[in-house]
Coordinates of C-alpha atoms and ligand atoms in Angstrom, one line a residue:
M1 CA -27.6 -10.2 10.6
N2 CA -25.7 -11.8 7.3
K3 CA -22.9 -13.4 7.5
A4 CA -21.0 -11.0 6.1
F5 CA -21.8 -7.9 7.4
E6 CA -20.7 -9.7 10.8
D7 CA -17.6 -10.9 10.3
F8 CA -16.4 -9.7 7.0
L9 CA -13.1 -10.6 6.9
G10 CA -13.9 -14.2 8.1
W11 CA -16.5 -14.2 4.9
T12 CA -14.2 -12.5 2.7
C13 CA -12.3 -15.8 2.7
A14 CA -14.7 -18.4 3.0
N15 CA -15.3 -16.3 -0.6
E16 CA -10.5 -16.3 -1.5
W17 CA -11.7 -15.8 -4.9
G18 CA -15.0 -13.7 -5.1
S19 CA -18.2 -13.8 -4.3
E20 CA -20.5 -12.5 -7.4
E21 CA -23.1 -12.4 -4.3
T22 CA -24.0 -8.1 -4.0
Q23 CA -25.1 -6.9 -0.6
K24 CA -26.9 -3.5 1.3
K25 CA -27.4 -2.9 4.2
K26 CA -28.3 0.6 5.8
L27 CA -27.5 1.3 9.1
N28 CA -29.4 3.9 11.7
N29 CA -26.8 5.6 11.6
G30 CA -27.4 6.3 7.9
V31 CA -24.5 5.3 6.2
T32 CA -25.0 2.6 3.4
L33 CA -22.7 -1.2 2.4
S34 CA -22.6 -1.7 0.4
I35 CA -20.5 -5.2 -0.8
W36 CA -18.9 -5.4 -4.7
D37 CA -17.5 -9.0 -3.8
S38 CA -15.4 -10.7 -1.5
G39 CA -13.3 -8.2 0.1
V40 CA -14.4 -5.5 -1.5
L41 CA -17.0 -3.2 0.6
E42 CA -17.6 0.2 -0.3
V43 CA -18.7 2.8 2.7
T44 CA -21.2 5.7 1.8
P45 CA -22.7 8.2 4.4
P46 CA -25.3 10.1 4.5
K47 CA -23.9 13.3 3.6
P48 CA -20.3 12.0 1.9
G49 CA -18.0 15.3 3.4
K50 CA -15.1 15.5 -0.1
K51 CA -12.5 13.2 0.1
D52 CA -13.0 9.7 -1.7
I53 CA -10.8 7.4 0.2
V54 CA -9.9 3.8 -0.9
L55 CA -7.7 2.1 2.1
S56 CA -6.7 -1.0 0.6
C57 CA -5.3 -4.2 2.7
A58 CA -3.6 -7.4 1.6
V59 CA -2.1 -7.4 -1.6
H60 CA -0.1 -9.5 0.3
G61 CA -1.7 -11.9 2.0
N62 CA 0.5 -12.8 5.2
E63 CA 0.9 -9.0 5.9
T64 CA -2.0 -8.7 9.3
A65 CA -1.0 -6.1 10.9
P66 CA -3.0 -4.1 8.2
I67 CA -5.0 -6.5 7.7
E68 CA -6.3 -7.0 11.6
I69 CA -6.3 -2.6 11.3
C70 CA -8.7 -2.8 8.2
R71 CA -10.9 -5.2 9.6
D72 CA -11.3 -3.6 13.3
I73 CA -12.6 -0.4 11.3
I74 CA -14.7 -2.5 9.5
N75 CA -16.0 -4.1 12.6
D76 CA -16.4 -0.8 14.4
I77 CA -18.2 0.4 11.2
I78 CA -20.5 -1.7 11.2
T79 CA -21.5 -2.0 14.5
E80 CA -21.8 2.6 14.1
K81 CA -18.8 3.0 16.9
Q82 CA -17.0 3.7 14.5
T83 CA -18.1 7.5 12.4
V84 CA -17.7 7.3 8.8
I85 CA -17.9 10.9 6.9
H86 CA -16.5 10.4 4.0
R87 CA -16.9 7.9 0.8
T88 CA -14.3 4.5 2.0
L89 CA -13.8 1.4 -0.2
F90 CA -11.9 -1.0 1.6
L91 CA -10.4 -3.8 -0.5
I92 CA -9.2 -6.9 1.3
A93 CA -7.0 -7.9 -2.3
N94 CA -5.7 -11.8 -2.1
P95 CA -8.1 -12.8 0.4
A96 CA -6.9 -16.4 -0.7
S97 CA -3.1 -15.5 -0.3
I98 CA -4.3 -14.1 4.1
N99 CA -6.1 -18.4 3.4
K100 CA -2.4 -20.2 2.9
G101 CA -0.7 -17.2 4.9
E102 CA 1.8 -16.1 2.7
R103 CA 3.1 -13.7 0.2
F104 CA 1.0 -14.1 -2.6
V105 CA -0.7 -17.6 -4.3
E106 CA 1.3 -17.6 -7.8
E107 CA 3.0 -14.7 -9.0
N108 CA 3.2 -11.1 -6.9
M109 CA 0.1 -8.9 -7.1
N110 CA 2.0 -5.7 -6.1
R111 CA 3.5 -6.0 -9.5
L112 CA -0.4 -6.8 -11.6
F113 CA -1.1 -3.9 -12.1
S114 CA -2.0 -0.1 -14.7
G115 CA -3.1 -3.5 -16.6
A116 CA 0.3 -5.8 -16.1
H117 CA -2.4 -8.1 -15.1
S118 CA -2.9 -9.0 -18.8
N119 CA 0.9 -8.1 -20.2
G120 CA 1.7 -12.0 -22.2
K121 CA 1.0 -15.2 -21.5
A122 CA -0.4 -15.7 -18.5
H123 CA -3.7 -16.7 -17.5
N124 CA -3.7 -17.2 -13.3
K125 CA -6.1 -16.0 -10.3
E126 CA -4.2 -13.4 -9.3
R127 CA -4.5 -11.8 -11.9
E128 CA -7.9 -11.9 -12.9
R129 CA -8.6 -10.1 -9.4
A130 CA -6.1 -7.3 -9.9
A131 CA -8.2 -6.6 -13.0
K132 CA -11.4 -6.6 -10.8
I133 CA -10.5 -5.0 -8.3
E134 CA -8.4 -1.2 -10.6
Q135 CA -12.5 -1.8 -12.0
Y136 CA -13.8 -1.3 -8.4
V137 CA -11.4 1.3 -7.9
K138 CA -12.8 3.1 -11.7
R139 CA -15.7 2.7 -10.0
F140 CA -15.2 4.3 -6.8
Y141 CA -14.1 7.7 -8.2
E142 CA -16.2 7.7 -10.9
T143 CA -19.6 7.7 -9.2
S144 CA -18.2 9.7 -6.8
P145 CA -20.8 13.4 -6.2
E146 CA -20.2 16.4 -8.3
G147 CA -17.8 19.1 -7.1
E148 CA -14.6 19.0 -6.1
R149 CA -13.5 16.3 -3.9
E150 CA -9.6 15.0 -2.5
R151 CA -9.1 11.3 -4.0
L152 CA -7.3 9.3 -1.4
H153 CA -6.0 5.6 -1.7
Y154 CA -3.2 4.2 1.4
D155 CA -1.8 1.2 0.3
L156 CA -1.5 -0.7 4.2
H157 CA 1.3 -3.0 3.6
T158 CA 4.7 -5.1 6.2
A159 CA 7.4 -4.9 5.0
I160 CA 9.0 -8.9 4.3
R161 CA 12.2 -7.7 7.6
D162 CA 13.5 -6.0 9.9
S163 CA 14.3 -1.8 9.2
K164 CA 17.1 0.2 10.0
R165 CA 13.9 2.3 9.5
E166 CA 10.8 0.8 10.6
K167 CA 8.2 2.4 9.1
F168 CA 8.7 3.7 5.9
A169 CA 5.9 5.2 2.3
V170 CA 6.2 4.9 -0.7
Y171 CA 5.4 7.3 -3.1
P172 CA 5.0 6.6 -6.4
F173 CA 6.3 8.3 -9.2
T174 CA 4.4 11.7 -9.9
H175 CA 5.5 12.5 -13.6
G176 CA 7.0 15.9 -12.9
K177 CA 3.4 17.4 -10.1
P178 CA 5.0 18.6 -6.8
Y179 CA 4.5 16.2 -4.2
N180 CA 1.9 16.7 -1.4
K181 CA 2.6 18.9 2.4
H182 CA -0.3 17.5 3.9
Q183 CA 0.1 14.2 2.7
L184 CA 3.9 13.4 4.0
Q185 CA 2.2 15.2 6.9
F186 CA -0.6 12.3 6.9
L187 CA 2.6 10.1 6.9
L188 CA 4.0 10.9 9.8
A189 CA 0.2 11.4 11.9
C190 CA 0.5 7.5 11.0
G191 CA 4.3 7.0 12.7
V192 CA 5.7 7.5 8.3
D193 CA 8.7 9.8 9.3
T194 CA 10.6 8.1 6.5
V195 CA 9.1 7.7 2.9
L196 CA 10.9 6.7 -0.9
L197 CA 10.1 8.5 -4.2
N198 CA 9.8 6.4 -7.4
Q199 CA 11.0 7.5 -10.4
A200 CA 9.5 6.7 -12.9
P201 CA 6.4 3.9 -13.4
T202 CA 5.6 1.1 -12.0
T203 CA 3.2 -1.4 -11.6
T204 CA 1.7 -1.4 -8.5
F205 CA -1.5 -0.6 -7.1
S206 CA -1.2 2.4 -5.8
Y207 CA 1.2 4.1 -8.5
F208 CA -2.9 3.0 -10.5
S209 CA -4.5 5.2 -8.3
V210 CA -2.0 8.1 -8.3
N211 CA -1.4 7.3 -12.7
E212 CA -5.4 6.6 -14.0
F213 CA -7.2 9.4 -10.9
N214 CA -4.9 11.9 -9.7
A215 CA -5.4 10.4 -6.2
H216 CA -3.3 11.5 -2.8
A217 CA -1.6 7.6 -3.2
F218 CA 0.4 5.3 -1.5
T219 CA 2.3 2.2 -0.6
V220 CA 3.3 1.7 3.7
E221 CA 5.0 0.2 5.5
L222 CA 3.8 0.2 8.2
G223 CA 6.6 -2.6 10.3
K224 CA 7.5 -6.3 10.5
V225 CA 5.5 -9.3 9.0
R226 CA 4.2 -11.7 11.5
P227 CA 1.1 -14.1 12.4
F228 CA -1.8 -13.1 12.7
G229 CA -2.9 -11.9 16.3
E230 CA 0.9 -12.3 17.4
N231 CA 1.3 -8.3 15.9
D232 CA 2.3 -5.7 18.4
R233 CA -0.4 -3.7 18.3
S234 CA 0.5 -0.6 20.0
K235 CA 3.4 -0.5 16.9
F236 CA 1.1 0.3 15.1
A237 CA -1.3 2.4 16.8
A238 CA -0.4 6.1 15.3
A239 CA -1.2 4.9 12.1
E240 CA -4.7 3.3 13.0
K241 CA -6.0 6.0 15.0
T242 CA -5.0 8.7 12.2
L243 CA -7.1 6.2 9.9
R244 CA -9.6 6.3 11.8
R245 CA -10.0 10.2 11.6
L246 CA -9.7 10.5 8.0
I247 CA -12.7 9.5 7.2
S248 CA -14.4 10.3 10.9
E249 CA -12.3 13.8 10.1
D250 CA -13.6 17.2 8.3
S251 CA -9.9 17.2 7.4
L252 CA -7.0 17.0 9.7
D253 CA -4.6 19.9 10.4
F254 CA -1.2 18.3 11.0
G255 CA -0.2 22.7 11.5
P256 CA 3.3 24.1 9.8
F257 CA 5.0 21.6 7.8
E258 CA 8.2 21.0 9.5
P259 CA 11.2 19.7 6.3
G260 CA 13.4 17.6 9.4
K261 CA 10.4 15.7 10.2
H262 CA 11.2 13.4 7.2
F263 CA 13.6 11.8 6.3
I264 CA 13.4 11.9 2.1
F265 CA 14.8 9.0 -0.3
K266 CA 15.4 8.7 -3.9
E267 CA 16.5 6.0 -5.3
A268 CA 19.8 5.5 -6.7
Q269 CA 19.6 1.7 -8.7
T270 CA 16.9 -0.8 -9.8
I271 CA 19.3 -3.9 -9.4
N272 CA 16.9 -6.8 -12.0
R273 CA 17.8 -10.6 -11.3
M274 CA 18.8 -11.6 -15.0
N275 CA 21.0 -14.9 -14.1
E276 CA 19.4 -18.0 -12.4
D277 CA 23.2 -17.4 -11.3
F278 CA 22.2 -14.3 -9.1
E279 CA 23.3 -13.5 -5.2
L280 CA 23.6 -10.3 -3.1
N281 CA 26.2 -10.1 -1.4
F282 CA 25.2 -9.5 2.1
A283 CA 23.2 -11.4 4.5
D284 CA 19.7 -12.9 4.6
D285 CA 19.4 -11.6 6.8
V286 CA 19.7 -7.6 6.8
A287 CA 17.5 -4.9 7.6
N288 CA 15.7 -2.7 5.4
F289 CA 17.3 1.0 5.0
T290 CA 21.0 -1.1 6.1
S291 CA 23.4 1.7 3.9
F292 CA 26.5 1.2 2.1
D293 CA 29.4 2.8 1.1
K294 CA 30.3 3.9 -2.8
G295 CA 32.0 1.0 -4.3
D296 CA 31.6 -1.6 -1.9
L297 CA 29.8 -4.8 -4.2
L298 CA 26.0 -5.2 -3.2
A299 CA 25.6 -8.4 -5.4
R300 CA 26.2 -11.0 -8.2
D301 CA 24.2 -11.7 -11.6
G302 CA 25.9 -14.1 -12.9
D303 CA 29.4 -12.5 -14.8
E304 CA 28.6 -8.8 -13.5
N305 CA 29.1 -7.7 -10.1
L306 CA 27.4 -4.7 -9.2
Y307 CA 28.4 -2.1 -6.7
A308 CA 27.3 0.8 -4.4
Q309 CA 27.4 4.5 -6.5
H310 CA 27.4 6.7 -3.5
D311 CA 28.5 6.4 0.4
G312 CA 25.1 5.8 2.9
E313 CA 23.6 4.2 -0.3
H314 CA 20.8 2.5 1.7
I315 CA 19.2 -1.1 0.5
I316 CA 15.5 -1.9 0.3
F317 CA 13.5 -4.7 -0.6
P318 CA 16.4 -6.9 -1.2
N319 CA 15.2 -10.5 -1.8
A320 CA 17.5 -12.4 -3.9
K321 CA 14.7 -14.9 -4.8
V322 CA 12.5 -12.9 -7.2
A323 CA 11.0 -13.9 -10.8
L324 CA 14.0 -13.9 -13.2
G325 CA 13.3 -10.1 -14.8
Q326 CA 11.9 -8.8 -11.8
R327 CA 13.5 -6.2 -8.9
A328 CA 15.4 -8.3 -6.4
L329 CA 17.0 -4.7 -5.0
L330 CA 16.9 -1.2 -4.5
T331 CA 19.4 0.7 -3.4
V332 CA 17.9 4.9 -2.0
V333 CA 20.0 7.8 -1.1
R334 CA 19.0 11.1 0.7
V335 CA 17.8 13.8 -0.4
P336 CA 17.1 17.2 2.2
T337 CA 12.9 18.0 1.8
E338 CA 14.3 21.3 1.5
S339 CA 15.7 20.8 -2.1
L340 CA 12.2 19.0 -3.3
E341 CA 9.2 20.6 -5.1
L342 CA 6.4 20.3 -2.5
E343 CA 3.1 22.1 -3.0
Ligands
LIG401 ZN1 3.1 -6.1 0.7

């Protein structure tokens, strides 16, 4: 058997910035596997269902649990233990950062989409890879069979720090379109009861799929970063099982929508680091979704003090070490699920 189909993740990591060697293989069950590049695997069932599904991992290379989940699902597809009835594109986004065991090599890839890879003068391999990945997603969605189809993209991550709400998803800016109840239920089935609504366009991978392809797309944070082999896979079991159901079942029925089961937050403040002299006013290991009250000092940026503006303002993704101009802290406040426009 060909090495790439024997150990897709291993072959991908051995070709960390890409491979021109495209490869194809038809399984006994009629499923066609097509490798477009290292880390890029298209799975086409003989009679594809109505969904076009993108599952991505390793946009951040040290976020191993999602990589292990994708690796196992891929292996089970190759060995015909896992059925697939919908077209599915697996993307292992940044293999070089997996090899390095770090979040990224030169630049945070999840700030490089929607063309951001070509902004400014900077040039690096992560930018080249992000540009290629955009083309693969485009090719995947644009070569789907005729007829009404549902485009989905789950970009799987784990967070650097502990979180008071262990699993959460980022719902990219919808440009005013209603939020989708079925998607919230899907996330809940994955164990994700907390959803953060973005209020503006971003350069994340999931927003790219929402904005350019009208997909239901999410950045899904499944827990905390750990090294390979140290993940407690039972904590990810619901997500893995639901993803396996997604690719193998015609449609998923989660029963009636129950607003009270979903904890929805929206952005309050984005604090960008504008000065070399920047510090966060809390300990380095403070958990995501820690709550602050109005008037609490959150950060100091040069001469400016930045305060919480609401009671119950929760902090997410604090990182005082980001490059100048980038987001050092996001704060969010809870909104009642009933207050959202849902479809
Ligand atoms: Zn991540």
